mmCIF file with all atom_site columns, C-alpha atoms in Angstrom:
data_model
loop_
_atom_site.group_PDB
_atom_site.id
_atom_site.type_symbol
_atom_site.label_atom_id
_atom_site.label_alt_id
_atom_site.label_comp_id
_atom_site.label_asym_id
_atom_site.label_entity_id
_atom_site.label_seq_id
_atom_site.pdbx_PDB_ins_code
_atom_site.Cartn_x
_atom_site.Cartn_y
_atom_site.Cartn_z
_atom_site.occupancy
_atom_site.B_iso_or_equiv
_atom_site.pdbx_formal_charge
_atom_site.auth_seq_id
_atom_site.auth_comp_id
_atom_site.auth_asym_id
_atom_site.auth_atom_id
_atom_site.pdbx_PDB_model_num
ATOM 1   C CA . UNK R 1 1   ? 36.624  -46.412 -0.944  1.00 0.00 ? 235 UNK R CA 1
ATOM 2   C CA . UNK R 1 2   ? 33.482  -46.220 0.680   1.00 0.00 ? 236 UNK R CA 1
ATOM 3   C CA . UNK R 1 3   ? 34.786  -43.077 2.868   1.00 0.00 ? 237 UNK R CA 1
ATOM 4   C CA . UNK R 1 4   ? 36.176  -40.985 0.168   1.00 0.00 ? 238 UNK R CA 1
ATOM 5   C CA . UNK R 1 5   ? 32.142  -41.666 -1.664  1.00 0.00 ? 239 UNK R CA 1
ATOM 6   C CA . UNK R 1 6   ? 30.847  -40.022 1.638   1.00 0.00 ? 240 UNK R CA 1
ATOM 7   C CA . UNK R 1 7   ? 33.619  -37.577 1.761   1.00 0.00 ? 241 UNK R CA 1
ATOM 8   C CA . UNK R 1 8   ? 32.644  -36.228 -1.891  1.00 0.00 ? 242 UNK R CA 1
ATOM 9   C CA . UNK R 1 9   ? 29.081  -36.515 -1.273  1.00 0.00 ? 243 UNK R CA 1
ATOM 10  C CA . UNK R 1 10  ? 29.477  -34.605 1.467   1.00 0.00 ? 244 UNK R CA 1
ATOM 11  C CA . UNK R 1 11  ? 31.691  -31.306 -0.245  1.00 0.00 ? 245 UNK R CA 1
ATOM 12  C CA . UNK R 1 12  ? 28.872  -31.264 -2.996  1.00 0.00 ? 246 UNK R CA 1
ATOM 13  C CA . UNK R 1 13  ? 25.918  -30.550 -0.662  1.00 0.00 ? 247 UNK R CA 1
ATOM 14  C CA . UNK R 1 14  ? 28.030  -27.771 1.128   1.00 0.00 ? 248 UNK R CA 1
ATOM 15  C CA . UNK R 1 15  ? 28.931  -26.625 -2.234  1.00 0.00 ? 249 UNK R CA 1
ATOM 16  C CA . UNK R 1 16  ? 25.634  -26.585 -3.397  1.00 0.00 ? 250 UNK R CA 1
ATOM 17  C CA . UNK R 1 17  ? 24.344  -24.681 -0.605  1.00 0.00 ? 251 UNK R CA 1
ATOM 18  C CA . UNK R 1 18  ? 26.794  -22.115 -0.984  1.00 0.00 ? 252 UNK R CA 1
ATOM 19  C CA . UNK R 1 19  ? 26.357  -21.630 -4.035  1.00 0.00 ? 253 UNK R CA 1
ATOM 20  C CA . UNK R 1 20  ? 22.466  -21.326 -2.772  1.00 0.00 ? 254 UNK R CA 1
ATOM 21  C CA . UNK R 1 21  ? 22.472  -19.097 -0.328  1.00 0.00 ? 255 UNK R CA 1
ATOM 22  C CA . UNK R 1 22  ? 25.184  -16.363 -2.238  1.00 0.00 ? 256 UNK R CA 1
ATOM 23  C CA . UNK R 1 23  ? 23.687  -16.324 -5.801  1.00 0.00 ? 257 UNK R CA 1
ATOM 24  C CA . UNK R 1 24  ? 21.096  -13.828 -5.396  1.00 0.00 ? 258 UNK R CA 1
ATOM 25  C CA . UNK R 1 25  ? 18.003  -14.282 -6.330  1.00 0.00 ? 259 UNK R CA 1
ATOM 26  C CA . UNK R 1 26  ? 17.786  -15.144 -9.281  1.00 0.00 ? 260 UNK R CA 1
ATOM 27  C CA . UNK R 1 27  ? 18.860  -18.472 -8.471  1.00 0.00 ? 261 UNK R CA 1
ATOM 28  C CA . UNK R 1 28  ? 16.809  -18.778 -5.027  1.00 0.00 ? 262 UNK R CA 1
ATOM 29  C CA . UNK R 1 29  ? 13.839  -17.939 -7.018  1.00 0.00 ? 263 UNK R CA 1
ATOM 30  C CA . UNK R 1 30  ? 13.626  -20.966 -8.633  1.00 0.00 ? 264 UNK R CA 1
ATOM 31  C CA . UNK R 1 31  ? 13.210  -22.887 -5.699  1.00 0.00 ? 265 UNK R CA 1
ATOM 32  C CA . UNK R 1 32  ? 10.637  -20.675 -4.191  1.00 0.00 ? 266 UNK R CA 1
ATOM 33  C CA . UNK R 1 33  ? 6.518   -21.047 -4.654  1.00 0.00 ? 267 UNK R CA 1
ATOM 34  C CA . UNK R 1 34  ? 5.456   -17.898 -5.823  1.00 0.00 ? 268 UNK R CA 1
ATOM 35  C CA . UNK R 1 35  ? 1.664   -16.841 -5.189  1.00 0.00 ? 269 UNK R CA 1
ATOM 36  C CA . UNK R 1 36  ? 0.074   -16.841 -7.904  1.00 0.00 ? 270 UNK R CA 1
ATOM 37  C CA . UNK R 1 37  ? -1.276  -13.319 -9.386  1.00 0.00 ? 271 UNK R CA 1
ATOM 38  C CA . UNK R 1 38  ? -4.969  -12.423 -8.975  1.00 0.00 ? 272 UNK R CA 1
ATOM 39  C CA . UNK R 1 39  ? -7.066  -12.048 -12.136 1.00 0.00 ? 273 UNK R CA 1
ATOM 40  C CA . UNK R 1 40  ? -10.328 -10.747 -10.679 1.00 0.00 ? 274 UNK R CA 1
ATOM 41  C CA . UNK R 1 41  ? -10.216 -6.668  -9.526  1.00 0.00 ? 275 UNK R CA 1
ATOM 42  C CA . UNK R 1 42  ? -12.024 -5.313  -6.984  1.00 0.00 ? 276 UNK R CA 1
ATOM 43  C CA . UNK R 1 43  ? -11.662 -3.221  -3.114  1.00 0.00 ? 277 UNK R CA 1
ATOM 44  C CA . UNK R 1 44  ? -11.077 -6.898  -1.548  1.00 0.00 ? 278 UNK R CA 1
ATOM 45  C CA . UNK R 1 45  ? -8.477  -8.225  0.088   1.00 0.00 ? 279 UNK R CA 1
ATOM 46  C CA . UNK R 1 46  ? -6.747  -10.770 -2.324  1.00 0.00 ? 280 UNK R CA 1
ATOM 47  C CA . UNK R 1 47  ? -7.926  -8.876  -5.429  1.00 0.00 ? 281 UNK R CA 1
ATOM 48  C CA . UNK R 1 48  ? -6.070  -6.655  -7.694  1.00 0.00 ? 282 UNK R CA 1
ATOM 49  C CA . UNK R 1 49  ? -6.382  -3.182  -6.690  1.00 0.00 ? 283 UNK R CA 1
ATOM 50  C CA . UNK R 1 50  ? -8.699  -0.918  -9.069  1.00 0.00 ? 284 UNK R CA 1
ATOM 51  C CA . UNK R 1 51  ? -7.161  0.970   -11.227 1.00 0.00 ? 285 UNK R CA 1
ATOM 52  C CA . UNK R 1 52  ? -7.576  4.569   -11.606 1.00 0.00 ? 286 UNK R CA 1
ATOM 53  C CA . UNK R 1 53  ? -6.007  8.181   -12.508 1.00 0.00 ? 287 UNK R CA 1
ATOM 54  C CA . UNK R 1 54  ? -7.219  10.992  -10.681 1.00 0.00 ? 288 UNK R CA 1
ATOM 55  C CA . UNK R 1 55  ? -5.968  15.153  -10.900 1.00 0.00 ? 289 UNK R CA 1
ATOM 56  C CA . UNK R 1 56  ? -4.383  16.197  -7.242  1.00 0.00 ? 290 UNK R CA 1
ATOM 57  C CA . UNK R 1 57  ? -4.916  19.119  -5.932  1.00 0.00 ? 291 UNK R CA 1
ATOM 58  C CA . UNK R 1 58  ? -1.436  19.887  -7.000  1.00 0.00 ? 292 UNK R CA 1
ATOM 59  C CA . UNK R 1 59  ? -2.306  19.740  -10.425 1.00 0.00 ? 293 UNK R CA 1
ATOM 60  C CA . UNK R 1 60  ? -0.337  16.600  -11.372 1.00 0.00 ? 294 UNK R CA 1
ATOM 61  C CA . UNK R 1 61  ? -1.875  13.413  -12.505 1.00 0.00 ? 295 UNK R CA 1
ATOM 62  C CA . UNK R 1 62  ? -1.955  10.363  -10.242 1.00 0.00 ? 296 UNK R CA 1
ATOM 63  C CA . UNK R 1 63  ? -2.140  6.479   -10.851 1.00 0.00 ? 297 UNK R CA 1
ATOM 64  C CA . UNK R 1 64  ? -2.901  3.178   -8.906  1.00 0.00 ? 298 UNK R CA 1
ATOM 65  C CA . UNK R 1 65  ? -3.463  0.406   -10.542 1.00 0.00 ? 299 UNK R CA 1
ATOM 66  C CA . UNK R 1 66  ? -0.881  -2.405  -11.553 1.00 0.00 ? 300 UNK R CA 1
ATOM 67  C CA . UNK R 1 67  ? 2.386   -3.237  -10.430 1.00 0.00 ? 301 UNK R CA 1
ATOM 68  C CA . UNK R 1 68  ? 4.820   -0.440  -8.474  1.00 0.00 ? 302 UNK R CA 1
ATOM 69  C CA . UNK R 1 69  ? 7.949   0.594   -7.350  1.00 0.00 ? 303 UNK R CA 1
ATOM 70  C CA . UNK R 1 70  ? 6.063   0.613   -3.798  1.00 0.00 ? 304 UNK R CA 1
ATOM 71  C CA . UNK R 1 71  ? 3.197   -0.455  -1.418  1.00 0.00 ? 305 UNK R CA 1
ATOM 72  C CA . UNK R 1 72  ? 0.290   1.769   -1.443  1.00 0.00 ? 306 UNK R CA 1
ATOM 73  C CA . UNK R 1 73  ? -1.767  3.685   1.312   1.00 0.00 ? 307 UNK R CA 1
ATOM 74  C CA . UNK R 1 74  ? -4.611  5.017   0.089   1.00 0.00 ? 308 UNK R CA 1
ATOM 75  C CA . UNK R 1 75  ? -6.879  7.226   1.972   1.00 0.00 ? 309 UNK R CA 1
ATOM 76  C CA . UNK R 1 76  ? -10.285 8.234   1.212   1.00 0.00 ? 310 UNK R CA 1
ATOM 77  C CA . UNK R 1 77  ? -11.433 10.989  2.869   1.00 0.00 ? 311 UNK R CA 1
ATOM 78  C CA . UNK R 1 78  ? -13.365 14.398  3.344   1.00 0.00 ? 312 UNK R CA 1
ATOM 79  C CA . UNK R 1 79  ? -12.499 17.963  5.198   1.00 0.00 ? 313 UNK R CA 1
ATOM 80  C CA . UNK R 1 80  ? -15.733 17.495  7.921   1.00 0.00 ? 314 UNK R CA 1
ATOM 81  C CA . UNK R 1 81  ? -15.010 14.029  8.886   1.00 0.00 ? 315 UNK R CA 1
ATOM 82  C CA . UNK R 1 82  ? -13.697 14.021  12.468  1.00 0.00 ? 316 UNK R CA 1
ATOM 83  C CA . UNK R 1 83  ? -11.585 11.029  12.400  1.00 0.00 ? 317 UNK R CA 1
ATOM 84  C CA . UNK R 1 84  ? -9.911  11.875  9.147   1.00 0.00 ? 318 UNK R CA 1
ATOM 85  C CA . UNK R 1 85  ? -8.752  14.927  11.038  1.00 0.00 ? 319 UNK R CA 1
ATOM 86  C CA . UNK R 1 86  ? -7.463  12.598  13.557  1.00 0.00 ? 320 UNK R CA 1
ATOM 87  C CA . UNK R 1 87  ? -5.352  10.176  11.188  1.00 0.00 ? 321 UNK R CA 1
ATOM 88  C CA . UNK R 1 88  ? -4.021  13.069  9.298   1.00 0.00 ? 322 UNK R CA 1
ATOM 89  C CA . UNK R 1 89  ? -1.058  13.646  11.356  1.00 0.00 ? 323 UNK R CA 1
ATOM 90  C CA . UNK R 1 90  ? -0.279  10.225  11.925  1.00 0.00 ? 324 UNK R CA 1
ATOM 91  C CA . UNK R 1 91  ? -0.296  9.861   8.055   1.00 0.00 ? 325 UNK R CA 1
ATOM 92  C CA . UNK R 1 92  ? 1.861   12.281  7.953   1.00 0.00 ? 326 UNK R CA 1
ATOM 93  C CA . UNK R 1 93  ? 4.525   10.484  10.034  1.00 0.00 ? 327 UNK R CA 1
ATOM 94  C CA . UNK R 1 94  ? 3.887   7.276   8.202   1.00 0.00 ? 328 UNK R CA 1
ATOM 95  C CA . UNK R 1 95  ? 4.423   8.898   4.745   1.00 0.00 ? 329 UNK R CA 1
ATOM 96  C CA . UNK R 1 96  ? 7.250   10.266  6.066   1.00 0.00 ? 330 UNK R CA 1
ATOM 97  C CA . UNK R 1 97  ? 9.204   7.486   7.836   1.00 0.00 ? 331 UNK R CA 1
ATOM 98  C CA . UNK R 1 98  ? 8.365   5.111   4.908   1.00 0.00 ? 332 UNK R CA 1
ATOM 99  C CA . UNK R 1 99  ? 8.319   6.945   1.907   1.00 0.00 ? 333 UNK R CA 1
ATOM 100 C CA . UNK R 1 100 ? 11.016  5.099   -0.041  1.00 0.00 ? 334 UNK R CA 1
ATOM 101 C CA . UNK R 1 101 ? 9.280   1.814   0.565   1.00 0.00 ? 335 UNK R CA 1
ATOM 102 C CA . UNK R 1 102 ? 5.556   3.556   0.467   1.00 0.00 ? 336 UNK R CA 1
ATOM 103 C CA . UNK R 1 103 ? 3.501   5.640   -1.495  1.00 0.00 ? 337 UNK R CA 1
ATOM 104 C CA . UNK R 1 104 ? 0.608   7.646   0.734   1.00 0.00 ? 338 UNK R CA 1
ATOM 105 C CA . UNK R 1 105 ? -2.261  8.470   -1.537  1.00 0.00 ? 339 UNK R CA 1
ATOM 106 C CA . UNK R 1 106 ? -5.098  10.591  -0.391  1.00 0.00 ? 340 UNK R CA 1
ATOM 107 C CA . UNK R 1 107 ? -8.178  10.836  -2.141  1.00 0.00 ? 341 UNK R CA 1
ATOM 108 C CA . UNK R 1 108 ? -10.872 13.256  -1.001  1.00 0.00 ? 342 UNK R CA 1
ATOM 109 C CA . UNK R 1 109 ? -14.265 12.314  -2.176  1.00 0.00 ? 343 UNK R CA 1
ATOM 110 C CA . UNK R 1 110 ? -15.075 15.629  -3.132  1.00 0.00 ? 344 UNK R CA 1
ATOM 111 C CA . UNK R 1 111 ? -18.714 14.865  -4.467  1.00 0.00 ? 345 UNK R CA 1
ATOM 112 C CA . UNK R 1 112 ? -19.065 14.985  -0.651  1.00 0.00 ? 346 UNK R CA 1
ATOM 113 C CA . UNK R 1 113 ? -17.150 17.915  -0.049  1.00 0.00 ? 347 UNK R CA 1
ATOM 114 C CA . UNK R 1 114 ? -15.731 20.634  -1.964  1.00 0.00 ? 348 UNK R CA 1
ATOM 115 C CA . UNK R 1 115 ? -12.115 21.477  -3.594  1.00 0.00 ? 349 UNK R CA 1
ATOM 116 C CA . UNK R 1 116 ? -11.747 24.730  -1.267  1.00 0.00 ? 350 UNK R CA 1
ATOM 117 C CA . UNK R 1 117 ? -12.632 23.126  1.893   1.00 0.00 ? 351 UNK R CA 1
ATOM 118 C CA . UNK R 1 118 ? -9.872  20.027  0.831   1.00 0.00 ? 352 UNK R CA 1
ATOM 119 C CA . UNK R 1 119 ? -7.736  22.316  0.202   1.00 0.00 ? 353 UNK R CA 1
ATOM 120 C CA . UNK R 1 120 ? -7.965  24.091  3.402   1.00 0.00 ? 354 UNK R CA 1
ATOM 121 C CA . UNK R 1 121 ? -7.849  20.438  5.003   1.00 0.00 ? 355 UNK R CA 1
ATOM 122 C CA . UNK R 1 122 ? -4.353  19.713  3.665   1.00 0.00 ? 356 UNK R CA 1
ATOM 123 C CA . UNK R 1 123 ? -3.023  23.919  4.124   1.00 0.00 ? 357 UNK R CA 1
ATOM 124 C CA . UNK R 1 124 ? -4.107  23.121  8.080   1.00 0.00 ? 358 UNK R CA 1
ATOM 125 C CA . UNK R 1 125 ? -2.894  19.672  8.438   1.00 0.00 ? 359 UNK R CA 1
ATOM 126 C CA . UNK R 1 126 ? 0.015   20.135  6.374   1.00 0.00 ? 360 UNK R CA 1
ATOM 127 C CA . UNK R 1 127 ? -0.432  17.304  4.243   1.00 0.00 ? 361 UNK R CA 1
ATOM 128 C CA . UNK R 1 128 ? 3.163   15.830  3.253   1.00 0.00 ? 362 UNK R CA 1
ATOM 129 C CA . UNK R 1 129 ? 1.859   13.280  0.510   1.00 0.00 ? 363 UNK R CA 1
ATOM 130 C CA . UNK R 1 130 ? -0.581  13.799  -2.723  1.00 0.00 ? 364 UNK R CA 1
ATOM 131 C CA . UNK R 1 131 ? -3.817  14.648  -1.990  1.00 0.00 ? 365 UNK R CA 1
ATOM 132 C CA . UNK R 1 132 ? -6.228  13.662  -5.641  1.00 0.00 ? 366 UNK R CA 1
ATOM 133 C CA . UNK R 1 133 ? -9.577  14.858  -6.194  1.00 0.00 ? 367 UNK R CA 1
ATOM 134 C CA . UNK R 1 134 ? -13.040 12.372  -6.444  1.00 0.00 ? 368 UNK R CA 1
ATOM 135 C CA . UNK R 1 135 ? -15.378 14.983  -8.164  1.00 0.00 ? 369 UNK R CA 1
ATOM 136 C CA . UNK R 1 136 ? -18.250 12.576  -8.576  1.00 0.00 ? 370 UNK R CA 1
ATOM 137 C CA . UNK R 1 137 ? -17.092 9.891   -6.201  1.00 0.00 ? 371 UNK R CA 1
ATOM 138 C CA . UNK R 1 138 ? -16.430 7.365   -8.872  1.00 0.00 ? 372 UNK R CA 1
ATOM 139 C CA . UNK R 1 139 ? -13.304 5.910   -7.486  1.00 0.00 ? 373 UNK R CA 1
ATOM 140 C CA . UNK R 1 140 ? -14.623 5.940   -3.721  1.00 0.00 ? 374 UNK R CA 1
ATOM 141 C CA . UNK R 1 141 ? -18.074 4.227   -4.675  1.00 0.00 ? 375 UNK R CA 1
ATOM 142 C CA . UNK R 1 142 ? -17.871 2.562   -8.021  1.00 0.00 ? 376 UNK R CA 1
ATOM 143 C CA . UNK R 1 143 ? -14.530 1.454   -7.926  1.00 0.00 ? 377 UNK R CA 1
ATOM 144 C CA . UNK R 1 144 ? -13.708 0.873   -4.333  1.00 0.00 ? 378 UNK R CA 1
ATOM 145 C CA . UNK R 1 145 ? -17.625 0.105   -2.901  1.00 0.00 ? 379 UNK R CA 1
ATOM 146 C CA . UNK R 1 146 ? -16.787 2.934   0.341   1.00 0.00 ? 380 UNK R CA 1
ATOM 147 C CA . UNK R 1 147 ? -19.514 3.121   2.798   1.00 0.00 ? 381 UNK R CA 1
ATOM 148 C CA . UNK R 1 148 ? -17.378 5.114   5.740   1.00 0.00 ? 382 UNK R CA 1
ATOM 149 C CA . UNK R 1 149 ? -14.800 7.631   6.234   1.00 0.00 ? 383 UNK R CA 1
ATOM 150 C CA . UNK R 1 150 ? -11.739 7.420   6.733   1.00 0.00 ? 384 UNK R CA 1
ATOM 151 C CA . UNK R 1 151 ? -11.375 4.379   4.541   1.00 0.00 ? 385 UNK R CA 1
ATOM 152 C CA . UNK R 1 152 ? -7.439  3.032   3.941   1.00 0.00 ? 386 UNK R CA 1
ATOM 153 C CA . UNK R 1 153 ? -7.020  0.387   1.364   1.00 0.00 ? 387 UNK R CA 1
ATOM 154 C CA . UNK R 1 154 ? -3.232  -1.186  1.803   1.00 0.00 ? 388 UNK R CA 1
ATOM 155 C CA . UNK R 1 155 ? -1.688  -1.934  -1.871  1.00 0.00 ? 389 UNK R CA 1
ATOM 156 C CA . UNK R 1 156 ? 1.007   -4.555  -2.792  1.00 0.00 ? 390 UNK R CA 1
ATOM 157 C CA . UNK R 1 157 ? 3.624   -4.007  -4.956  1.00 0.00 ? 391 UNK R CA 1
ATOM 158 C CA . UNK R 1 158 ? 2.257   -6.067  -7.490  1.00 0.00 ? 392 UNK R CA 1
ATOM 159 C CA . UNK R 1 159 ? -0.769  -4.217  -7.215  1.00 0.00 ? 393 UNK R CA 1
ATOM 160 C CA . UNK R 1 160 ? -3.016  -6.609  -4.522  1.00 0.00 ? 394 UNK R CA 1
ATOM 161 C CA . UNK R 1 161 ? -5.350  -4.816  -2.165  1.00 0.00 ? 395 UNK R CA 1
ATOM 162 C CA . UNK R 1 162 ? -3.817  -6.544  1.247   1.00 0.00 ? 396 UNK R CA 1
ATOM 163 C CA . UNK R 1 163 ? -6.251  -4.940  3.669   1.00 0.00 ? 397 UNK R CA 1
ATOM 164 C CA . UNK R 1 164 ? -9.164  -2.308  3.340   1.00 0.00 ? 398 UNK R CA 1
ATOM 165 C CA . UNK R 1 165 ? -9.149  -0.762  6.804   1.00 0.00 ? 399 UNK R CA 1
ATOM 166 C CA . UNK R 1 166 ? -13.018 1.335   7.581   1.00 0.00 ? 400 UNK R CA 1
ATOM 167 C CA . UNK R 1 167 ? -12.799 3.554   10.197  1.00 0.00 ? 401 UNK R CA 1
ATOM 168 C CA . UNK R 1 168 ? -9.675  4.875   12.385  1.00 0.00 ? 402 UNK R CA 1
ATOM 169 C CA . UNK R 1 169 ? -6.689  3.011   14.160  1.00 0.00 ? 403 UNK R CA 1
ATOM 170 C CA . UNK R 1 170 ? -4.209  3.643   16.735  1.00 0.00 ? 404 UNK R CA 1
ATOM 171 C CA . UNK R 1 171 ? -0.921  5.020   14.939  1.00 0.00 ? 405 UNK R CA 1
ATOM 172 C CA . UNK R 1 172 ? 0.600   1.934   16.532  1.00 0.00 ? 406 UNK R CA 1
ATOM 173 C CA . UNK R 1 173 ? -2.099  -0.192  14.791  1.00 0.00 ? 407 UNK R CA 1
ATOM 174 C CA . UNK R 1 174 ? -1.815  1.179   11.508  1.00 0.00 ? 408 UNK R CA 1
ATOM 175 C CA . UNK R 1 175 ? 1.732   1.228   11.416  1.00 0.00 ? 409 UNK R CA 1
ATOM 176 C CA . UNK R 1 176 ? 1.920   -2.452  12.128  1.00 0.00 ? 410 UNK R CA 1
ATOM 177 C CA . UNK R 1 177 ? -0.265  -3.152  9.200   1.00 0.00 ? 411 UNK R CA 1
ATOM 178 C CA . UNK R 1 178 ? 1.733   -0.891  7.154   1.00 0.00 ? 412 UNK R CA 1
ATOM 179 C CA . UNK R 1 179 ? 5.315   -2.508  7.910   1.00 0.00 ? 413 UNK R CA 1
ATOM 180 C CA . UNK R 1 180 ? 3.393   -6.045  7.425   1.00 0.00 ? 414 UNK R CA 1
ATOM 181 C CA . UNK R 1 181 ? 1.947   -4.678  3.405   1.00 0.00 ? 415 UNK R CA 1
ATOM 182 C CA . UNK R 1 182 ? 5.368   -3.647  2.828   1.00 0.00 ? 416 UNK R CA 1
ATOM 183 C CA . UNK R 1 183 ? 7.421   -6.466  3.972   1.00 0.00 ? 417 UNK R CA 1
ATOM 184 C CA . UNK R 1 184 ? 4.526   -8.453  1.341   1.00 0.00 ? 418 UNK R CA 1
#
């Protein structure tokens, strides 16, 4: 009697993790700890992202801010800044090998350049993803407290700054930190 109590026992735990492991999950979900959401905004990492819409050189309207479809890069820059001439083609390749996991913002803090000399920036460099415009530098210093350029702020999906990166990396580097924010 004893045996067929073990027996049973036993063909309900392998039920049950069957059942675990192939409902999706919805069902896995339940058992997992979520992290909770931040409440506090600001350009630090563990904060929700600051929320903005800014005009892109293309005309269109752009947003950040809130939960998305996908991580976010986003690049603050300006045309006469050496390393941000650097990083632009290895943006490029990262928008491009990740863009249906990753949305590549740039933002050129025009207050410290001009809209003809961005534009020329992005004509020379070929810039593949949307390039906004930071007239009076309110996102780049109000919002987001920059001090250097390049500046790349890494986004969650739900909208949590992961990693504000000052300065340039290796293409390597920042690639690692970008498959890292979107596996988050």
């Amino acid at each position: 009697m004893k045996r067929n109590l073990y027996i049973l026992l036993g063909v309900i735990v392998l039920i049950g993790i069957a059942v675990y492991q192939n409902a999706g999950p919805g069902i896995q979900a339940a058992f997992r700890h979520e992290e909770p959401m931040p409440t506090e905004t600001g350009p630090k990492a563990g904060l929700l992202a600051p929320a903005f819409t800014a005009q892109g050189l293309d005309g269109k309207e752009y947003q950040v801010g809130g939960a998305q479809d996908k991580a976010i890069l986003l690049n603050f820059w300006a045309s006469w800044c050496d390393p941000c001439q650097q990083e632009a083609p290895e943006l490029n390749a990262i928008a491009e090998k990740y863009k249906d996991s990753l949305d590549v913002y740039g933002v050129n803090v025009t207050k410290y350049d001009n809209k003809k000399n961005a534009q020329t920036f992005v004509d020379k460099y070929k810039v593949k993803f949307p390039v906004m415009l930071d007239l009076k530098a309110d996102i780049y210093e109000k919002q987001y407290k920059g001090v250097v350029f390049p500046t790349n702020v890494l986004i969650d999906k739900r909208g949590v700054v992961q990693e504000v990166v000052l300065g340039i990396l290796s293409q390597k580097d920042l690639e690692k930190k970008v498959k890292h924010l979107i596996k988050s």
